[in-house]
Short mmCIF file of C-alpha atoms in Angstrom, two decimals:
data_model
loop_
_atom_site.label_atom_id
_atom_site.label_comp_id
_atom_site.label_asym_id
_atom_site.label_seq_id
_atom_site.Cartn_x
_atom_site.Cartn_y
_atom_site.Cartn_z
CA GLY A 1 18.56 -5.16 5.48
CA GLN A 2 14.88 -5.02 6.08
CA ASN A 3 12.71 -7.97 5.20
CA ILE A 4 9.07 -8.98 5.42
CA ASP A 5 8.16 -12.55 4.58
CA GLN A 6 4.62 -13.94 3.85
CA PRO A 7 3.44 -16.85 1.78
CA THR A 8 2.94 -16.13 -1.94
CA GLU A 9 -0.39 -17.87 -2.25
CA MET A 10 -2.91 -19.79 -0.14
CA THR A 11 -6.11 -21.63 -0.89
CA ALA A 12 -9.01 -22.07 1.34
CA THR A 13 -12.68 -23.18 1.27
CA GLU A 14 -15.72 -20.94 1.59
CA GLY A 15 -16.83 -20.98 5.17
CA ALA A 16 -13.54 -22.19 6.55
CA ILE A 17 -10.80 -20.36 8.51
CA VAL A 18 -7.42 -19.34 7.14
CA GLN A 19 -4.29 -17.85 8.89
CA ILE A 20 -1.86 -15.80 6.90
CA ASN A 21 1.48 -15.42 8.56
CA CYS A 22 3.95 -12.56 8.30
CA THR A 23 7.44 -12.49 9.74
CA TYR A 24 9.68 -9.34 9.65
CA GLN A 25 13.19 -8.11 10.35
CA THR A 26 13.20 -4.29 10.25
CA SER A 27 15.23 -1.43 11.69
CA GLY A 28 12.99 -0.52 14.49
CA PHE A 29 9.23 -1.21 14.82
CA ASN A 30 6.41 1.25 15.13
CA GLY A 31 3.45 -0.95 14.26
CA LEU A 32 2.28 -3.49 11.70
CA PHE A 33 -0.53 -3.06 9.24
CA TRP A 34 -2.58 -5.60 7.27
CA TYR A 35 -4.23 -4.37 4.08
CA GLN A 36 -6.55 -6.18 1.66
CA GLN A 37 -6.10 -5.55 -2.05
CA HIS A 38 -8.48 -6.85 -4.74
CA ALA A 39 -7.11 -7.07 -8.21
CA GLY A 40 -6.86 -3.82 -9.99
CA GLU A 41 -7.77 -1.74 -6.89
CA ALA A 42 -5.87 0.13 -4.15
CA PRO A 43 -5.18 -1.48 -0.78
CA THR A 44 -7.78 -1.04 2.00
CA PHE A 45 -6.96 -1.02 5.67
CA LEU A 46 -7.81 -4.09 7.71
CA SER A 47 -5.81 -3.73 11.03
CA TYR A 48 -3.03 -2.12 12.89
CA ASN A 49 -1.04 -3.82 15.76
CA VAL A 50 1.58 -2.07 17.85
CA LEU A 51 1.30 -4.02 21.06
CA ASP A 52 1.52 -7.82 21.49
CA GLY A 53 -1.74 -9.78 21.44
CA LEU A 54 -4.73 -10.36 19.39
CA GLU A 55 -6.97 -7.61 17.88
CA GLU A 56 -10.36 -8.90 16.78
CA LYS A 57 -12.64 -7.09 14.27
CA GLY A 58 -15.55 -8.97 13.05
CA ARG A 59 -14.50 -11.94 10.95
CA PHE A 60 -10.91 -10.72 10.89
CA SER A 61 -8.41 -10.88 13.67
CA SER A 62 -4.74 -9.94 13.73
CA PHE A 63 -2.06 -11.05 16.24
CA LEU A 64 1.38 -9.64 16.93
CA SER A 65 4.43 -10.90 18.76
CA ARG A 66 7.19 -8.24 18.66
CA SER A 67 9.70 -10.46 20.34
CA LYS A 68 9.32 -13.03 17.66
CA GLY A 69 8.91 -10.57 14.81
CA TYR A 70 5.76 -12.36 13.86
CA SER A 71 2.12 -11.49 12.99
CA TYR A 72 -0.81 -13.31 11.54
CA LEU A 73 -4.13 -12.31 10.01
CA LEU A 74 -6.96 -14.71 10.83
CA LEU A 75 -9.93 -14.75 8.53
CA LYS A 76 -13.09 -16.73 9.73
CA GLU A 77 -16.21 -17.79 7.93
CA LEU A 78 -14.57 -17.22 4.61
CA GLN A 79 -16.67 -15.72 1.85
CA MET A 80 -15.94 -15.67 -1.91
CA LYS A 81 -15.38 -11.95 -1.80
CA ASP A 82 -12.42 -12.43 0.52
CA SER A 83 -10.42 -13.68 -2.43
CA ALA A 84 -7.73 -11.01 -2.63
CA SER A 85 -4.16 -10.23 -1.84
CA TYR A 86 -3.36 -9.56 1.77
CA LEU A 87 -0.36 -7.31 2.44
CA CYS A 88 1.64 -7.12 5.67
CA ALA A 89 3.49 -3.80 6.20
CA VAL A 90 5.71 -2.74 9.11
CA VAL A 91 6.42 0.80 10.15
CA ASP A 92 10.16 1.12 10.78
CA SER A 93 12.17 3.55 13.01
CA ASN A 94 11.89 6.17 10.39
CA TYR A 95 8.14 5.82 10.28
CA GLN A 96 8.39 4.43 6.66
CA LEU A 97 6.17 1.55 5.67
CA ILE A 98 8.02 -1.55 4.66
CA TRP A 99 5.78 -3.76 2.61
CA GLY A 100 5.65 -7.51 2.19
CA ALA A 101 5.08 -8.95 -1.29
CA GLY A 102 1.53 -9.97 -0.34
CA THR A 103 -0.34 -13.24 -0.05
CA LYS A 104 -2.81 -14.10 -2.77
CA LEU A 105 -5.75 -15.91 -1.17
CA ILE A 106 -7.95 -18.06 -3.33
CA ILE A 107 -11.37 -19.05 -1.99
CA LYS A 108 -12.98 -22.12 -3.47
CA PRO A 109 -16.68 -22.98 -3.06
CA GLY B 1 -13.43 10.40 6.80
CA ALA B 2 -9.86 10.20 5.54
CA VAL B 3 -10.70 9.95 1.86
CA VAL B 4 -8.08 10.27 -0.81
CA SER B 5 -8.91 10.68 -4.44
CA GLN B 6 -6.81 10.24 -7.58
CA HIS B 7 -7.34 11.59 -11.01
CA PRO B 8 -7.45 10.27 -13.61
CA SER B 9 -8.35 6.62 -12.70
CA TRP B 10 -6.93 5.45 -16.00
CA VAL B 11 -5.00 6.98 -18.90
CA ILE B 12 -3.71 5.80 -22.25
CA CYS B 13 -1.03 7.86 -23.96
CA LYS B 14 1.46 7.72 -26.77
CA SER B 15 5.09 7.03 -26.10
CA GLY B 16 6.99 10.27 -25.56
CA THR B 17 4.17 12.23 -23.97
CA SER B 18 3.91 13.34 -20.38
CA VAL B 19 1.13 12.35 -17.94
CA LYS B 20 0.10 14.12 -14.80
CA ILE B 21 -1.63 12.25 -11.95
CA GLU B 22 -3.31 14.15 -9.09
CA CYS B 23 -3.68 12.92 -5.61
CA ARG B 24 -5.99 14.73 -3.15
CA SER B 25 -6.84 14.34 0.52
CA LEU B 26 -10.43 15.39 0.53
CA ASP B 27 -11.25 15.71 4.36
CA PHE B 28 -7.97 15.94 6.07
CA GLN B 29 -4.59 17.59 5.69
CA ALA B 30 -1.93 15.39 4.52
CA THR B 31 1.46 16.33 5.77
CA THR B 32 3.02 13.50 3.90
CA MET B 33 2.09 11.85 0.67
CA PHE B 34 3.54 8.68 -0.86
CA TRP B 35 3.64 7.52 -4.44
CA TYR B 36 3.68 3.78 -5.25
CA ARG B 37 3.86 1.84 -8.38
CA GLN B 38 2.59 -1.67 -8.69
CA PHE B 39 3.32 -4.07 -11.63
CA PRO B 40 0.91 -7.04 -12.19
CA LYS B 41 1.16 -9.68 -9.49
CA GLN B 42 3.76 -7.76 -7.62
CA SER B 43 3.63 -5.80 -4.34
CA LEU B 44 3.60 -2.10 -3.93
CA MET B 45 6.92 -0.41 -4.69
CA LEU B 46 7.46 2.98 -2.98
CA MET B 47 8.66 5.51 -5.52
CA ALA B 48 8.95 8.70 -3.42
CA THR B 49 7.82 10.41 -0.26
CA SER B 50 6.82 14.02 -0.34
CA ASN B 51 6.27 16.45 2.47
CA GLU B 52 4.19 19.61 1.85
CA GLY B 53 6.35 22.51 0.77
CA SER B 54 9.53 20.53 0.36
CA LYS B 55 11.23 18.40 -2.23
CA ALA B 56 10.25 14.78 -2.58
CA THR B 57 12.52 11.97 -1.37
CA TYR B 58 12.98 9.45 -4.07
CA GLU B 59 13.72 5.76 -3.48
CA GLN B 60 16.83 4.19 -4.93
CA GLY B 61 16.44 3.51 -8.61
CA VAL B 62 13.68 5.98 -9.21
CA GLU B 63 14.60 8.78 -11.62
CA LYS B 64 13.59 12.07 -10.17
CA ASP B 65 13.79 13.85 -13.55
CA LYS B 66 11.41 11.39 -15.04
CA PHE B 67 8.92 11.16 -12.17
CA LEU B 68 8.32 14.77 -11.07
CA ILE B 69 6.46 15.16 -7.79
CA ASN B 70 4.94 18.38 -6.50
CA HIS B 71 3.33 18.75 -3.07
CA ALA B 72 2.35 22.36 -3.11
CA SER B 73 -0.43 22.19 -0.47
CA LEU B 74 -1.58 20.07 2.38
CA THR B 75 -4.31 18.50 0.25
CA LEU B 76 -2.74 18.01 -3.15
CA SER B 77 0.27 16.18 -4.59
CA THR B 78 0.93 15.55 -8.34
CA LEU B 79 3.06 13.00 -10.02
CA THR B 80 4.16 13.78 -13.64
CA VAL B 81 5.55 10.98 -15.71
CA THR B 82 7.65 12.73 -18.27
CA SER B 83 8.38 11.30 -21.66
CA ALA B 84 6.54 8.12 -20.78
CA HIS B 85 7.49 4.90 -22.46
CA PRO B 86 5.79 1.55 -22.60
CA GLU B 87 7.85 0.20 -19.64
CA ASP B 88 6.27 2.94 -17.54
CA SER B 89 2.86 1.28 -17.94
CA SER B 90 1.80 0.41 -14.43
CA PHE B 91 -0.65 0.96 -11.61
CA TYR B 92 0.22 4.18 -9.75
CA ILE B 93 -1.16 4.58 -6.29
CA CYS B 94 -0.83 7.49 -3.95
CA SER B 95 -1.39 7.52 -0.22
CA ALA B 96 -1.61 10.24 2.40
CA ARG B 97 -0.75 10.40 5.95
CA GLY B 98 -2.00 13.05 8.47
CA ALA B 99 -0.16 14.57 11.34
CA GLY B 100 -1.35 12.07 13.98
CA ASP B 101 0.55 9.32 15.59
CA TYR B 102 -1.37 6.48 14.13
CA ASN B 103 0.93 6.16 11.04
CA GLU B 104 -1.86 4.94 8.91
CA GLN B 105 -1.67 5.68 5.29
CA PHE B 106 -4.91 6.23 3.42
CA PHE B 107 -4.80 5.20 -0.19
CA GLY B 108 -6.18 6.68 -3.25
CA PRO B 109 -8.01 4.38 -5.82
CA GLY B 110 -5.06 4.24 -8.10
CA THR B 111 -4.36 5.28 -11.69
CA ARG B 112 -3.70 2.76 -14.41
CA LEU B 113 -1.36 4.12 -16.90
CA THR B 114 -0.90 2.47 -20.31
CA VAL B 115 1.75 3.81 -22.67
CA LEU B 116 1.42 2.74 -26.23
#
């Protein structure tokens, strides 16, 4: 079966750095997305990785290792508005998105 | 660019009535649209995938006669929840994908359905 694993919940302090991990086992791989979702709102796109390595975009970076079936989202200089759920999703061989359950990130002052 | 709208943003209805939700891609042609349902504190659950001009493909466990999907044009898909019941109350989100290779799905803002 297809499986995406990420922690259910994480807590971090404002101004700090947090890393949210995602591991996957899917039938084929055509890229991995990270989305941010605030409560009661639809997901918004953060990043897309299809090749190994680190992609940096402002305070957010995303890393992928295809051989390990592993990705992480790194958030720097955390702000209170970063409190949200972060969803990892993998594009499988049929170009369908397989979603993780999401990681709820709580930022404390 | 790549804006997807949904209407209505929220709806309250009586049990037994039908509700139609529209999903529109405003500035691109969406060859494929996806309908998701999300219950509180849970992840997105794909309900169905629809390609313009063809019948939708439903995920296992989703009743196609209850959740009617129409994708008549490259910019519009509709989801009709027929004979809605309180257990259908949820957050319904559509997304649209263009014809490019990027695979990104652009999400609508969602529709919160409450069935009394």
